[in-house]
Structure formats: structure tokens, C-alpha cells
Amino acid sequence: MDQLMQMMKKRDRDKALWIGILLLIVVLGCGPSQEEKASARLKVARGLLQGGDTTTALLQIDSVMLLHPKAAISVNAATNLRKEVLWSLFQRRQVSLDSARARIARLENRFLLTKGEFERTPRYVHLQQLPEENLSRSYLRADVTPDGELVLTSQYYGSGRLAHQRIRIYDEALEAFTDSVAPGSADVYHGSFLGTTWERVTFRGGREREVAPFIADHGDLRLKMAFLGRKSSYVVFLEDRDKKAIREAVELSQALRNKKAIEEEIARLNLQ
């Protein structure tokens, strides 16, 4: 009798176990399918696009294809949506590129693109600051390379050697400095003729720092420029024509850099 009771209990336990397994299968089978999960991600992506968050939307679109590759309907919809988004981005970037090119074309009319004998790359030189027409004065020149790098050159013209290494632009408490250039650098030139001395120091690669933007932002002030040497200095007022030329050089530099950045963004867009 006891053995029969144990067999009946065992049968009941086995029956309960199988019922539990079947219920688990049913529950799991009732969860969202891959297609449903992928569709939900697409819905989120479309919401992000409507909100203007294109970058996050593209990540959601890509996740549909990466996480749910067997959801054929949603993967196809994600592929098409991605192409639409990239094409829209391309069109907007193209408009920005056309605008940047037009801005550059307007500014280029005020510059001459030329390459000096000892220069590695050509530069845009403002028509008001052509070196051959400004030999007999002390001033600050701003040139721009085709890549948008802004290069400053300080020219001291006087009766004695100054050996300046940096410059200071200032008006009362407002001021900006370049970094120093070593006397033996290839960016330092000095010469003399019949008692007249020329010194030119070229500031680039970060040495020009914030001097050109400072002049561009404060062109309405009567700015002074100090040629700073180790033991002596020389101060002149910046002429209006130089302040204008430097401001326009800053604008051209920014436009060229902006054009390059947009072209790189367009190149990164995968329109396939």
C-alpha cells in the first residue's frame, strides 16, 4: 500500500513538473518577437529624428540591423530610413559647403595667393600688406595658407638692431602676446642697408596664439604694438589698414577651415 502511495505521489510530481515546463514555454512564446523588437527600435529612431537628434537616431537605426538581423521587414525599413537620413544630411552639408565657398570667393578678392622663395606652401597675402610695398615701415602682417592656417609676421624697420622675439598688442589693460621665437630659428630674418635695419619674425604653429583674433575683436581701439627683445623694445600704433587686413585674414582663415571641415564630414557620409 505504501509503495502504491509513493508511486502516485511521484506521478503527481512529474505531472506538475511537465505542466510547469509547458507553462514556461507558453509564457516565453508570448514575448515580443525579433520583428516586434526591431520595429520598436525603429519607432524610437523616428521619434529622435522628429526631435532633431540625428546622431542618436542613426545609432538606433544601426542597432536594428546589428541586433535583429533576422527581422527582415524592419531591417529593410531601417536600411531605407538610413539612406534617407544620410541623403538629407548630405544635402544640408552641401548647402553649407556652397555658402562657405561663396564666402571664400568674396574674401579672396582682397588677397593675393603667392608663394615666397623660401616658403613651403603658398599664402594669401592681403593687398594692403604686400611685402614689396611695405618695406619702409614697422607693422604686423597676417597671411593665410590654403588650409586656413593663419601666420603672423612682424616687421621692424629702424636705424638699429632690436632683435625682437615676440610682440605685444595692447590698449590700456587689454593685451595679447605671441610666444617667443628663438633668435636662431628659420622664422627669424634680419638685414641692413646703409644704416637701415629690417627684422622679420614669423609666428605660426601656435606661436601666434590669440593675437590676430584679439586685433579683429578690438579693431575700433587705438591699439599699440610692442616689438619685444631681450633688452629693448619698440612701440608703434597699429594702422587702420593693418587692423582691417588682419580682421579679413581672420575671416578668411575661419572660412577656409570651415570649408575643410564640411568637406571632411561629407566624405565620411556613407551614401551606399
Short mmCIF file of C-alpha atoms in Angstrom, two decimals:
data_model
loop_
_atom_site.label_atom_id
_atom_site.label_comp_id
_atom_site.label_asym_id
_atom_site.label_seq_id
_atom_site.Cartn_x
_atom_site.Cartn_y
_atom_site.Cartn_z
CA MET A 1 0.00 0.00 0.00
CA ASP A 2 2.81 2.39 0.92
CA GLN A 3 4.62 1.60 -2.30
CA LEU A 4 1.46 2.40 -4.29
CA MET A 5 1.07 5.73 -2.49
CA GLN A 6 4.71 6.66 -3.25
CA MET A 7 4.21 5.82 -6.94
CA MET A 8 1.10 8.00 -7.09
CA LYS A 9 2.93 10.93 -5.43
CA LYS A 10 5.84 10.57 -7.85
CA ARG A 11 3.43 10.57 -10.78
CA ASP A 12 1.78 13.74 -9.44
CA ARG A 13 5.18 15.45 -9.05
CA ASP A 14 6.19 14.51 -12.58
CA LYS A 15 2.86 15.73 -13.87
CA ALA A 16 3.28 19.05 -12.06
CA LEU A 17 6.83 19.41 -13.43
CA TRP A 18 5.67 18.90 -17.00
CA ILE A 19 2.80 21.32 -16.53
CA GLY A 20 5.33 23.91 -15.25
CA ILE A 21 7.58 23.38 -18.25
CA LEU A 22 4.66 23.75 -20.64
CA LEU A 23 3.54 26.93 -18.92
CA LEU A 24 7.09 28.36 -19.17
CA ILE A 25 7.19 27.56 -22.89
CA VAL A 26 3.83 29.27 -23.36
CA VAL A 27 4.96 32.33 -21.41
CA LEU A 28 8.22 32.61 -23.35
CA GLY A 29 6.41 32.10 -26.59
CA CYS A 30 4.13 35.02 -25.78
CA GLY A 31 7.08 37.54 -25.54
CA PRO A 32 7.85 40.07 -28.28
CA SER A 33 9.29 38.64 -31.46
CA GLN A 34 12.51 39.85 -33.10
CA GLU A 35 10.41 41.73 -35.62
CA GLU A 36 8.47 43.45 -32.84
CA LYS A 37 11.66 44.42 -31.00
CA ALA A 38 13.19 45.77 -34.20
CA SER A 39 10.04 47.69 -35.02
CA ALA A 40 10.11 49.29 -31.57
CA ARG A 41 13.68 50.48 -32.14
CA LEU A 42 12.66 51.97 -35.48
CA LYS A 43 9.83 53.83 -33.79
CA VAL A 44 12.30 55.29 -31.29
CA ALA A 45 14.61 56.30 -34.17
CA ARG A 46 11.81 58.12 -35.98
CA GLY A 47 10.91 59.95 -32.78
CA LEU A 48 14.53 61.06 -32.38
CA LEU A 49 14.59 62.30 -35.97
CA GLN A 50 11.48 64.36 -35.36
CA GLY A 51 13.18 65.84 -32.31
CA GLY A 52 16.26 66.75 -34.35
CA ASP A 53 18.64 64.25 -32.73
CA THR A 54 20.05 62.78 -35.93
CA THR A 55 23.17 61.24 -34.40
CA THR A 56 21.29 59.17 -31.80
CA ALA A 57 18.65 58.26 -34.38
CA LEU A 58 21.31 56.81 -36.67
CA LEU A 59 22.65 54.73 -33.78
CA GLN A 60 19.16 53.33 -33.20
CA ILE A 61 18.76 52.57 -36.90
CA ASP A 62 22.10 50.76 -37.00
CA SER A 63 21.17 48.76 -33.89
CA VAL A 64 18.16 47.33 -35.73
CA MET A 65 20.44 45.76 -38.31
CA LEU A 66 23.05 44.66 -35.77
CA LEU A 67 20.81 43.25 -33.04
CA HIS A 68 17.90 41.92 -35.12
CA PRO A 69 19.36 40.75 -38.45
CA LYS A 70 16.57 38.18 -38.94
CA ALA A 71 13.80 40.79 -38.68
CA ALA A 72 13.64 41.13 -42.44
CA ILE A 73 10.83 43.69 -42.66
CA SER A 74 12.32 46.04 -40.07
CA VAL A 75 15.88 45.63 -41.36
CA ASN A 76 14.73 46.62 -44.84
CA ALA A 77 12.85 49.62 -43.41
CA ALA A 78 15.91 50.60 -41.34
CA THR A 79 18.16 50.40 -44.41
CA ASN A 80 15.87 52.69 -46.38
CA LEU A 81 15.47 55.11 -43.48
CA ARG A 82 19.24 55.29 -43.04
CA LYS A 83 19.70 56.19 -46.71
CA GLU A 84 17.06 58.91 -46.41
CA VAL A 85 18.73 60.40 -43.34
CA LEU A 86 22.21 60.36 -44.89
CA TRP A 87 20.93 61.89 -48.10
CA SER A 88 19.24 64.67 -46.11
CA LEU A 89 22.50 65.26 -44.21
CA PHE A 90 24.43 65.36 -47.47
CA GLN A 91 22.09 67.96 -48.94
CA ARG A 92 22.35 70.17 -45.84
CA ARG A 93 26.15 69.85 -45.77
CA GLN A 94 26.27 70.65 -49.48
CA VAL A 95 24.32 73.86 -48.88
CA SER A 96 26.76 74.79 -46.08
CA LEU A 97 29.70 73.99 -48.36
CA ASP A 98 28.33 76.20 -51.14
CA SER A 99 27.88 79.01 -48.60
CA ALA A 100 31.46 78.61 -47.33
CA ARG A 101 32.82 78.64 -50.89
CA ALA A 102 30.87 81.80 -51.70
CA ARG A 103 32.24 83.48 -48.56
CA ILE A 104 35.79 82.48 -49.51
CA ALA A 105 35.32 83.81 -53.04
CA ARG A 106 34.24 87.21 -51.68
CA LEU A 107 37.23 87.40 -49.33
CA GLU A 108 39.75 86.13 -51.89
CA ASN A 109 39.28 89.30 -53.93
CA ARG A 110 41.11 91.21 -51.19
CA PHE A 111 44.12 88.88 -51.18
CA LEU A 112 46.87 87.70 -53.50
CA LEU A 113 47.75 84.00 -53.40
CA THR A 114 51.52 83.89 -53.70
CA LYS A 115 54.48 81.74 -52.70
CA GLY A 116 57.73 83.22 -51.47
CA GLU A 117 61.13 81.88 -52.41
CA PHE A 118 61.70 80.22 -49.02
CA GLU A 119 58.09 79.28 -48.19
CA ARG A 120 56.85 75.68 -48.27
CA THR A 121 53.25 76.49 -49.18
CA PRO A 122 51.53 79.42 -50.92
CA ARG A 123 49.80 82.03 -48.80
CA TYR A 124 47.01 84.53 -49.17
CA VAL A 125 48.57 87.97 -48.59
CA HIS A 126 46.25 90.95 -48.18
CA LEU A 127 46.54 93.52 -50.97
CA GLN A 128 47.17 96.21 -48.33
CA GLN A 129 50.10 94.26 -46.89
CA LEU A 130 52.13 93.04 -49.86
CA PRO A 131 55.73 92.83 -48.56
CA GLU A 132 57.32 94.59 -51.53
CA GLU A 133 55.06 97.61 -50.98
CA ASN A 134 55.65 97.81 -47.23
CA LEU A 135 59.43 97.71 -46.88
CA SER A 136 59.83 101.08 -45.19
CA ARG A 137 57.65 100.72 -42.13
CA SER A 138 57.18 98.69 -38.96
CA TYR A 139 53.95 96.71 -39.00
CA LEU A 140 52.24 93.34 -38.42
CA ARG A 141 51.17 91.21 -41.38
CA ALA A 142 48.67 88.33 -41.36
CA ASP A 143 48.88 85.68 -44.09
CA VAL A 144 46.64 82.64 -44.57
CA THR A 145 47.51 79.25 -46.06
CA PRO A 146 45.03 77.40 -48.34
CA ASP A 147 44.26 75.09 -45.38
CA GLY A 148 43.24 78.04 -43.23
CA GLU A 149 46.36 78.35 -41.07
CA LEU A 150 46.91 81.95 -40.04
CA VAL A 151 50.53 83.12 -39.98
CA LEU A 152 51.68 86.41 -38.43
CA THR A 153 54.84 88.24 -39.45
CA SER A 154 56.14 91.23 -37.52
CA GLN A 155 58.44 93.60 -39.40
CA TYR A 156 60.61 96.09 -37.55
CA TYR A 157 62.14 98.87 -39.63
CA GLY A 158 64.59 101.23 -37.96
CA SER A 159 68.08 102.57 -37.56
CA GLY A 160 69.43 99.97 -35.13
CA ARG A 161 69.15 96.28 -34.32
CA LEU A 162 66.32 95.38 -31.96
CA ALA A 163 66.47 91.55 -32.07
CA HIS A 164 62.80 91.22 -31.12
CA GLN A 165 61.44 87.73 -30.37
CA ARG A 166 57.77 88.34 -29.66
CA ILE A 167 55.11 91.02 -29.91
CA ARG A 168 52.52 92.50 -27.60
CA ILE A 169 49.27 94.10 -28.80
CA TYR A 170 47.54 96.26 -26.20
CA ASP A 171 45.34 99.15 -25.23
CA GLU A 172 45.43 100.04 -21.54
CA ALA A 173 44.50 96.84 -19.62
CA LEU A 174 43.61 94.84 -22.74
CA GLU A 175 46.50 92.89 -24.23
CA ALA A 176 47.57 89.83 -26.18
CA PHE A 177 51.00 88.28 -26.72
CA THR A 178 52.64 85.92 -29.17
CA ASP A 179 55.01 83.24 -27.93
CA SER A 180 58.70 83.85 -28.37
CA VAL A 181 60.68 82.71 -31.41
CA ALA A 182 64.33 81.78 -30.80
CA PRO A 183 66.89 84.10 -32.46
CA GLY A 184 68.46 81.25 -34.45
CA SER A 185 65.14 80.00 -35.85
CA ALA A 186 64.42 79.86 -39.58
CA ASP A 187 61.43 82.08 -38.78
CA VAL A 188 63.74 85.00 -37.89
CA TYR A 189 65.27 87.26 -40.54
CA HIS A 190 67.37 90.41 -40.18
CA GLY A 191 69.31 92.51 -42.62
CA SER A 192 70.65 96.03 -43.04
CA PHE A 193 71.50 98.50 -45.76
CA LEU A 194 73.13 101.91 -45.40
CA GLY A 195 72.35 102.11 -41.70
CA THR A 196 68.76 100.86 -42.00
CA THR A 197 67.76 97.60 -40.31
CA TRP A 198 64.98 95.15 -41.17
CA GLU A 199 63.83 92.44 -38.80
CA ARG A 200 61.07 89.96 -39.57
CA VAL A 201 59.78 87.31 -37.18
CA THR A 202 57.20 84.77 -38.32
CA PHE A 203 54.78 83.40 -35.74
CA ARG A 204 52.97 80.15 -36.65
CA GLY A 205 52.18 76.70 -35.34
CA GLY A 206 50.54 78.12 -32.22
CA ARG A 207 53.05 80.90 -31.51
CA GLU A 208 50.64 83.47 -32.92
CA ARG A 209 48.11 82.38 -30.28
CA GLU A 210 45.23 84.84 -29.86
CA VAL A 211 46.86 87.97 -31.28
CA ALA A 212 45.02 88.08 -34.64
CA PRO A 213 41.55 87.38 -33.13
CA PHE A 214 42.33 89.98 -30.44
CA ILE A 215 43.00 92.60 -33.12
CA ALA A 216 39.92 91.55 -35.08
CA ASP A 217 37.74 91.92 -31.96
CA HIS A 218 39.21 95.27 -30.88
CA GLY A 219 39.84 97.00 -34.18
CA ASP A 220 37.91 100.06 -33.02
CA LEU A 221 40.55 100.76 -30.34
CA ARG A 222 43.81 102.63 -30.89
CA LEU A 223 45.91 99.51 -30.49
CA LYS A 224 49.65 99.64 -29.97
CA MET A 225 52.18 97.01 -30.96
CA ALA A 226 55.37 96.45 -28.95
CA PHE A 227 58.32 94.64 -30.55
CA LEU A 228 59.84 92.87 -27.54
CA GLY A 229 63.52 91.96 -27.45
CA ARG A 230 65.61 90.61 -24.61
CA LYS A 231 66.97 94.01 -23.63
CA SER A 232 64.91 96.53 -25.56
CA SER A 233 61.54 97.17 -27.15
CA TYR A 234 59.93 99.39 -29.75
CA VAL A 235 56.31 100.57 -29.84
CA VAL A 236 54.17 101.70 -32.77
CA PHE A 237 50.45 102.24 -33.26
CA LEU A 238 48.70 99.70 -35.48
CA GLU A 239 47.49 101.44 -38.60
CA ASP A 240 43.83 101.16 -39.57
CA ARG A 241 44.72 99.43 -42.85
CA ASP A 242 46.61 96.74 -40.94
CA LYS A 243 43.79 96.19 -38.46
CA LYS A 244 41.36 95.79 -41.36
CA ALA A 245 43.71 93.43 -43.24
CA ILE A 246 44.22 91.28 -40.13
CA ARG A 247 40.47 91.14 -39.43
CA GLU A 248 39.80 89.99 -43.00
CA ALA A 249 42.63 87.45 -42.75
CA VAL A 250 40.96 86.01 -39.63
CA GLU A 251 37.67 85.79 -41.55
CA LEU A 252 39.35 84.05 -44.50
CA SER A 253 41.12 81.63 -42.15
CA GLN A 254 37.84 80.71 -40.47
CA ALA A 255 36.06 80.29 -43.82
CA LEU A 256 38.79 78.01 -45.20
CA ARG A 257 38.80 75.89 -42.03
CA ASN A 258 35.01 75.66 -42.11
CA LYS A 259 35.09 74.57 -45.75
CA LYS A 260 37.65 71.87 -44.97
CA ALA A 261 35.60 70.58 -42.01
CA ILE A 262 32.42 70.36 -44.11
CA GLU A 263 34.25 68.53 -46.90
CA GLU A 264 35.55 66.00 -44.36
CA GLU A 265 32.01 65.49 -42.98
CA ILE A 266 30.68 64.90 -46.48
CA ALA A 267 33.47 62.40 -47.18
CA ARG A 268 32.54 60.46 -44.03
CA LEU A 269 28.91 60.09 -45.07
CA ASN A 270 28.34 56.59 -46.42
CA LEU A 271 25.64 57.04 -49.06
CA GLN A 272 25.84 53.47 -50.39
#
